[in-house]
Amino acid sequence: MGETELEIETVKVQAKLFADFREQLEDQAAKYHDQGKSKLEEILREVLHSG
């Protein structure tokens, strides 16, 4: 394998790692969004029922 082919393979691996990392971040963001939404709904229920 020549130097150019090695560089191409390296970039492919880096791109795959970046895509995996991005997917993990998107999953984490969705999880935090859902948790925040649930907490907001819980607070609203408490406020509405206490009044």
Tab-separated table of N, CA and C in Angstrom:
chain	number	residue	atom	x	y	z
A	1	MET	N	0.852	-1.181	0.000
A	1	MET	CA	0.000	0.000	0.000
A	1	MET	C	0.888	1.231	0.000
A	2	GLY	N	0.615	2.129	-0.931
A	2	GLY	CA	1.401	3.347	-1.031
A	2	GLY	C	0.975	4.386	-0.015
A	3	GLU	N	1.738	5.432	0.032
A	3	GLU	CA	1.469	6.495	0.998
A	3	GLU	C	0.103	7.142	0.760
A	4	THR	N	-0.261	7.350	-0.502
A	4	THR	CA	-1.552	7.966	-0.820
A	4	THR	C	-2.712	7.078	-0.369
A	5	GLU	N	-2.598	5.772	-0.629
A	5	GLU	CA	-3.652	4.849	-0.210
A	5	GLU	C	-3.786	4.833	1.307
A	6	LEU	N	-2.656	4.885	1.996
A	6	LEU	CA	-2.663	4.906	3.460
A	6	LEU	C	-3.344	6.179	3.970
A	7	GLU	N	-3.050	7.297	3.328
A	7	GLU	CA	-3.683	8.561	3.722
A	7	GLU	C	-5.191	8.494	3.507
A	8	ILE	N	-5.609	7.910	2.380
A	8	ILE	CA	-7.036	7.775	2.081
A	8	ILE	C	-7.716	6.901	3.133
A	9	GLU	N	-7.088	5.778	3.484
A	9	GLU	CA	-7.652	4.891	4.506
A	9	GLU	C	-7.725	5.597	5.861
A	10	THR	N	-6.707	6.388	6.171
A	10	THR	CA	-6.696	7.140	7.430
A	10	THR	C	-7.863	8.121	7.475
A	11	VAL	N	-8.095	8.823	6.395
A	11	VAL	CA	-9.197	9.785	6.329
A	11	VAL	C	-10.541	9.056	6.441
A	12	LYS	N	-10.659	7.897	5.818
A	12	LYS	CA	-11.898	7.117	5.925
A	12	LYS	C	-12.182	6.716	7.367
A	13	VAL	N	-11.134	6.271	8.064
A	13	VAL	CA	-11.294	5.888	9.474
A	13	VAL	C	-11.677	7.108	10.314
A	14	GLN	N	-11.019	8.216	10.073
A	14	GLN	CA	-11.335	9.439	10.821
A	14	GLN	C	-12.777	9.877	10.561
A	15	ALA	N	-13.214	9.778	9.321
A	15	ALA	CA	-14.587	10.158	8.981
A	15	ALA	C	-15.589	9.248	9.690
A	16	LYS	N	-15.292	7.959	9.746
A	16	LYS	CA	-16.175	7.012	10.433
A	16	LYS	C	-16.233	7.324	11.925
A	17	LEU	N	-15.076	7.594	12.539
A	17	LEU	CA	-15.049	7.948	13.961
A	17	LEU	C	-15.827	9.228	14.230
A	18	PHE	N	-15.683	10.210	13.349
A	18	PHE	CA	-16.400	11.471	13.505
A	18	PHE	C	-17.907	11.245	13.387
A	19	ALA	N	-18.322	10.423	12.422
A	19	ALA	CA	-19.747	10.135	12.242
A	19	ALA	C	-20.313	9.430	13.476
A	20	ASP	N	-19.563	8.486	14.011
A	20	ASP	CA	-20.004	7.782	15.222
A	20	ASP	C	-20.117	8.750	16.400
A	21	PHE	N	-19.132	9.634	16.545
A	21	PHE	CA	-19.129	10.607	17.624
A	21	PHE	C	-20.315	11.563	17.492
A	22	ARG	N	-20.581	12.004	16.268
A	22	ARG	CA	-21.711	12.906	16.027
A	22	ARG	C	-23.019	12.224	16.391
A	23	GLU	N	-23.148	10.954	16.026
A	23	GLU	CA	-24.359	10.198	16.345
A	23	GLU	C	-24.536	10.093	17.862
A	24	GLN	N	-23.447	9.858	18.570
A	24	GLN	CA	-23.514	9.785	20.038
A	24	GLN	C	-23.959	11.128	20.622
A	25	LEU	N	-23.429	12.214	20.095
A	25	LEU	CA	-23.815	13.538	20.582
A	25	LEU	C	-25.289	13.820	20.306
A	26	GLU	N	-25.762	13.432	19.130
A	26	GLU	CA	-27.176	13.639	18.803
A	26	GLU	C	-28.075	12.826	19.725
A	27	ASP	N	-27.673	11.585	20.016
A	27	ASP	CA	-28.443	10.755	20.946
A	27	ASP	C	-28.476	11.381	22.333
A	28	GLN	N	-27.325	11.886	22.774
A	28	GLN	CA	-27.237	12.520	24.091
A	28	GLN	C	-28.100	13.778	24.138
A	29	ALA	N	-28.057	14.564	23.090
A	29	ALA	CA	-28.858	15.786	23.038
A	29	ALA	C	-30.350	15.448	23.096
A	30	ALA	N	-30.764	14.413	22.387
A	30	ALA	CA	-32.166	14.003	22.415
A	30	ALA	C	-32.564	13.545	23.811
A	31	LYS	N	-31.670	12.819	24.469
A	31	LYS	CA	-31.953	12.334	25.822
A	31	LYS	C	-32.132	13.517	26.774
A	32	TYR	N	-31.213	14.488	26.711
A	32	TYR	CA	-31.311	15.648	27.591
A	32	TYR	C	-32.548	16.472	27.268
A	33	HIS	N	-32.902	16.566	26.012
A	33	HIS	CA	-34.110	17.295	25.617
A	33	HIS	C	-35.337	16.632	26.234
A	34	ASP	N	-35.406	15.300	26.141
A	34	ASP	CA	-36.536	14.566	26.710
A	34	ASP	C	-36.593	14.731	28.227
A	35	GLN	N	-35.424	14.676	28.876
A	35	GLN	CA	-35.377	14.847	30.336
A	35	GLN	C	-35.843	16.253	30.721
A	36	GLY	N	-35.394	17.246	29.992
A	36	GLY	CA	-35.786	18.631	30.265
A	36	GLY	C	-37.275	18.836	30.060
A	37	LYS	N	-37.803	18.248	29.011
A	37	LYS	CA	-39.230	18.357	28.723
A	37	LYS	C	-40.041	17.691	29.824
A	38	SER	N	-39.604	16.528	30.275
A	38	SER	CA	-40.295	15.816	31.348
A	38	SER	C	-40.276	16.633	32.632
A	39	LYS	N	-39.127	17.225	32.936
A	39	LYS	CA	-39.006	18.037	34.153
A	39	LYS	C	-39.904	19.256	34.060
A	40	LEU	N	-39.955	19.893	32.915
A	40	LEU	CA	-40.818	21.062	32.723
A	40	LEU	C	-42.285	20.677	32.907
A	41	GLU	N	-42.697	19.547	32.326
A	41	GLU	CA	-44.075	19.092	32.478
A	41	GLU	C	-44.400	18.805	33.949
A	42	GLU	N	-43.435	18.218	34.660
A	42	GLU	CA	-43.622	17.921	36.086
A	42	GLU	C	-43.827	19.219	36.882
A	43	ILE	N	-43.014	20.227	36.603
A	43	ILE	CA	-43.127	21.518	37.301
A	43	ILE	C	-44.463	22.174	36.987
A	44	LEU	N	-44.855	22.143	35.723
A	44	LEU	CA	-46.136	22.741	35.344
A	44	LEU	C	-47.302	22.053	36.044
A	45	ARG	N	-47.260	20.726	36.139
A	45	ARG	CA	-48.321	19.995	36.842
A	45	ARG	C	-48.386	20.424	38.302
A	46	GLU	N	-47.224	20.535	38.945
A	46	GLU	CA	-47.181	20.947	40.356
A	46	GLU	C	-47.766	22.344	40.525
A	47	VAL	N	-47.385	23.259	39.647
A	47	VAL	CA	-47.867	24.635	39.741
A	47	VAL	C	-49.373	24.695	39.510
A	48	LEU	N	-49.849	23.972	38.514
A	48	LEU	CA	-51.281	24.005	38.198
A	48	LEU	C	-52.121	23.372	39.303
A	49	HIS	N	-51.620	22.319	39.911
A	49	HIS	CA	-52.387	21.621	40.942
A	49	HIS	C	-52.293	22.307	42.296
A	50	SER	N	-51.274	23.125	42.512
A	50	SER	CA	-51.125	23.784	43.804
A	50	SER	C	-51.969	25.061	43.873
A	51	GLY	N	-52.369	25.562	42.709
A	51	GLY	CA	-53.117	26.816	42.662
A	51	GLY	C	-54.551	26.586	42.865
